[in-house]
Amino acid sequence: RDVVSWNTIISGYAQLELFHEALVVFKEMQQEGPQPDSITLSSILKVCAAMAMLDYGMQAHNLILECSLDVDIYVKSALIDMYVKCGAMKEANYTFNYISGQNVASWNSIIGGYAQQGLSMDSLMLFDCMRNNMMPDLITFIVVLYACNHSGLVCEACHVFDLMSSLFGLTPTTDHYACVVDVLGRVGLLEEAVNAIRWMPIQPDAEVWISLLGACRNHGNAILDEYAFQHVVEIQCIYMALFPF
């Protein structure tokens, strides 16, 4: 059994969220199989991130250094993501700063990490640094909009949303519109949130209306609450008609 077959089993378990099984196979690989490669350790780091297993993740980091895989950009991105998911921002930041040839995934991970810790302004400053160095992707803007949403930064969220198409030529998805609706609703700008939905160039999905629904209930607006609820029901009925089983 070569490293490819071991990786196939480990990554398969990880994708199915059978994290314990993935770790068991990894231990077997260490005992009797070939030396793990970047794919192996990236999968294990994803498992550690999903289970918030910081100690095991740090052991994987040591193994990465022993195997001289710390030069692999994808392994380093997985490391950052693992530290972020485990709440170890000091380690995540250290790893990020010492990455050579940073990629979009590593930037997205560190920006998202600061957002998850409630450090929204730090996320926005990192985003400014990122866009001066490389092209953001659609995930970047979801992460940044989440950061704005977390702290109710309406003006910043609208500015970031506008940059998607005006500066970077990216087409917003329903996920991006849902973020904008959410941040408007969070601060009580319900009419503005409704108008944002009405002016969407694409058909709003259930997630967009659910964002508005939650905001209406938080702010006690029964009329808009019913309006949003009816749209959620309509979308669900259409979905059930198309996919009855």
XYZ file of C-alpha atoms in Angstrom:
245
model
C 0.000 0.000 0.000
C 1.620 3.201 -1.151
C 1.092 6.754 0.090
C -1.619 7.370 -2.527
C -3.824 4.543 -1.232
C -3.360 5.656 2.385
C -4.227 9.240 1.419
C -7.340 8.079 -0.412
C -8.709 6.359 2.698
C -7.763 9.172 5.080
C -9.182 11.950 2.899
C -12.288 9.840 2.215
C -13.040 9.514 5.918
C -12.344 13.225 6.422
C -14.733 14.233 3.633
C -17.457 12.044 5.163
C -16.780 13.707 8.545
C -15.686 10.366 10.015
C -12.861 12.120 11.792
C -12.055 9.450 14.373
C -11.689 6.845 11.628
C -9.394 9.171 9.673
C -7.107 9.536 12.706
C -7.071 5.772 13.307
C -5.978 5.115 9.724
C -3.345 7.849 9.997
C -1.886 6.188 13.087
C -1.798 2.860 11.229
C -0.023 4.591 8.363
C 2.606 5.957 10.740
C 3.173 2.474 12.176
C 3.391 0.440 9.000
C 2.987 2.640 5.952
C 5.123 5.078 3.960
C 6.121 8.532 5.159
C 3.159 10.934 4.998
C 3.248 13.612 2.335
C 1.669 17.055 1.997
C -1.729 15.576 1.029
C -1.745 13.301 4.088
C -0.955 16.079 6.521
C -3.318 18.568 4.896
C -6.141 16.049 5.428
C -5.128 15.470 9.053
C -4.970 19.210 9.699
C -8.526 19.530 8.342
C -9.612 16.813 10.765
C -7.920 18.629 13.653
C -9.592 21.883 12.601
C -13.036 20.258 12.437
C -12.609 18.681 15.888
C -10.760 21.677 17.414
C -7.939 19.325 18.445
C -5.174 21.863 19.032
C -2.745 19.449 20.721
C -3.031 16.909 17.915
C -2.757 19.706 15.366
C 0.477 20.924 16.952
C 1.822 17.368 16.812
C 0.979 17.350 13.115
C 2.827 20.664 12.798
C 5.921 19.087 14.335
C 5.637 16.176 11.915
C 5.400 18.636 9.049
C 8.688 20.176 10.156
C 10.291 16.751 10.522
C 9.207 15.793 6.992
C 10.374 19.172 5.596
C 6.879 19.894 4.304
C 6.705 23.368 5.811
C 7.629 24.849 2.422
C 4.375 23.598 0.877
C 1.966 26.532 0.562
C -1.137 24.316 0.821
C 0.124 22.662 3.992
C 0.774 26.077 5.502
C -2.712 27.244 4.534
C -4.170 24.144 6.220
C -2.039 24.941 9.290
C -3.410 28.470 9.494
C -6.962 27.182 9.142
C -6.377 24.599 11.877
C -5.001 27.183 14.321
C -7.853 29.576 13.502
C -10.535 26.919 14.038
C -8.890 26.018 17.357
C -8.865 29.676 18.441
C -5.048 29.847 18.520
C -4.716 33.167 16.699
C -1.155 33.801 17.934
C 0.035 30.589 16.256
C -2.115 31.264 13.177
C -0.681 34.750 12.797
C 2.892 33.507 13.261
C 2.409 30.806 10.621
C 0.819 33.299 8.227
C 3.617 35.841 8.574
C 6.252 33.253 7.770
C 4.569 31.900 4.649
C 6.497 32.589 1.468
C 4.299 32.979 -1.587
C 1.018 33.395 0.312
C -2.056 32.331 -1.619
C -5.722 33.316 -1.523
C -6.603 30.427 0.812
C -4.089 31.525 3.451
C -5.320 35.134 3.301
C -8.945 33.988 3.570
C -8.127 31.822 6.588
C -6.364 34.548 8.557
C -8.970 37.214 7.684
C -11.736 34.823 8.711
C -9.888 33.965 11.890
C -9.836 37.561 13.077
C -13.516 37.886 12.153
C -14.397 34.819 14.245
C -12.570 36.351 17.197
C -14.671 39.522 16.856
C -11.707 41.555 15.576
C -13.542 42.922 12.561
C -11.372 46.000 12.023
C -8.285 43.776 11.951
C -10.006 41.656 9.304
C -10.703 44.747 7.207
C -7.120 45.968 7.515
C -5.858 42.569 6.403
C -8.284 42.670 3.487
C -6.812 46.010 2.408
C -3.331 44.492 2.560
C -4.483 41.465 0.602
C -6.108 43.378 -2.251
C -2.921 45.383 -2.685
C -0.998 42.152 -3.203
C -3.314 39.729 -4.964
C -6.769 39.187 -6.420
C -9.431 38.275 -3.827
C -11.946 35.571 -4.716
C -15.635 35.104 -3.917
C -14.809 33.395 -0.618
C -12.698 36.386 0.429
C -15.695 38.674 0.136
C -17.941 36.294 2.082
C -15.343 36.271 4.873
C -14.981 40.068 4.891
C -18.738 40.631 4.782
C -19.073 38.226 7.711
C -16.537 40.359 9.600
C -18.604 43.480 8.907
C -21.788 41.656 9.876
C -20.299 40.474 13.160
C -19.749 44.073 14.296
C -22.642 45.790 12.503
C -20.348 47.739 10.159
C -22.964 48.714 7.571
C -20.997 51.328 5.605
C -17.954 49.092 5.445
C -20.064 46.125 4.296
C -21.674 48.155 1.490
C -18.268 49.456 0.397
C -16.774 45.957 0.323
C -19.798 44.646 -1.581
C -19.439 47.401 -4.207
C -15.741 46.603 -4.652
C -16.600 43.092 -5.827
C -17.905 44.202 -9.205
C -16.553 47.743 -9.550
C -12.898 46.967 -8.814
C -12.478 43.204 -9.155
C -15.148 42.309 -11.716
C -16.629 39.550 -9.551
C -20.336 38.727 -9.730
C -21.959 38.520 -6.274
C -23.817 35.323 -5.437
C -26.890 34.914 -3.260
C -24.535 34.225 -0.330
C -23.058 37.715 -0.674
C -26.493 39.312 -0.882
C -27.568 37.343 2.198
C -24.597 38.834 4.086
C -25.604 42.359 3.078
C -29.234 41.766 4.043
C -28.061 40.323 7.340
C -25.866 43.294 8.260
C -28.608 45.782 7.325
C -31.140 43.831 9.345
C -28.815 43.491 12.317
C -28.782 47.255 12.857
C -32.512 47.624 12.187
C -32.384 48.959 8.613
C -35.193 46.637 7.552
C -36.597 48.722 4.692
C -33.100 49.033 3.235
C -32.703 45.258 3.552
C -35.969 44.689 1.676
C -34.890 47.107 -1.059
C -31.561 45.288 -1.359
C -33.496 42.068 -2.027
C -35.856 43.730 -4.515
C -32.934 45.136 -6.506
C -31.051 41.838 -6.666
C -30.210 40.971 -10.290
C -30.573 37.281 -9.434
C -33.441 35.369 -7.844
C -33.097 35.483 -4.036
C -32.960 32.078 -2.411
C -34.310 30.947 0.956
C -31.120 31.982 2.772
C -31.610 35.623 1.737
C -35.199 35.677 2.970
C -34.273 33.831 6.171
C -31.704 36.564 6.886
C -34.473 39.145 6.596
C -36.874 36.971 8.603
C -34.450 36.753 11.520
C -33.883 40.510 11.495
C -37.626 41.230 11.455
C -38.209 39.008 14.460
C -35.287 40.520 16.362
C -36.675 44.017 15.787
C -40.360 43.115 16.205
C -41.546 44.067 12.725
C -44.547 41.765 12.279
C -45.499 43.010 8.799
C -42.093 42.424 7.216
C -41.771 39.240 9.246
C -44.874 37.816 7.527
C -43.644 39.107 4.153
C -40.281 37.326 4.518
C -41.913 34.183 5.912
C -44.237 33.860 2.910
C -41.276 34.007 0.529
C -39.430 31.301 2.480
C -42.529 29.071 2.311
C -42.934 29.692 -1.425
C -39.313 28.745 -2.147
C -39.604 25.608 -0.033
C -42.827 24.591 -1.828
C -41.160 25.083 -5.216
C -38.185 23.022 -4.093
C -40.422 20.205 -2.834
C -42.351 20.230 -6.131
C -39.134 19.948 -8.137
C -37.509 17.380 -5.832
C -40.382 15.458 -4.204
C -38.164 12.667 -2.943
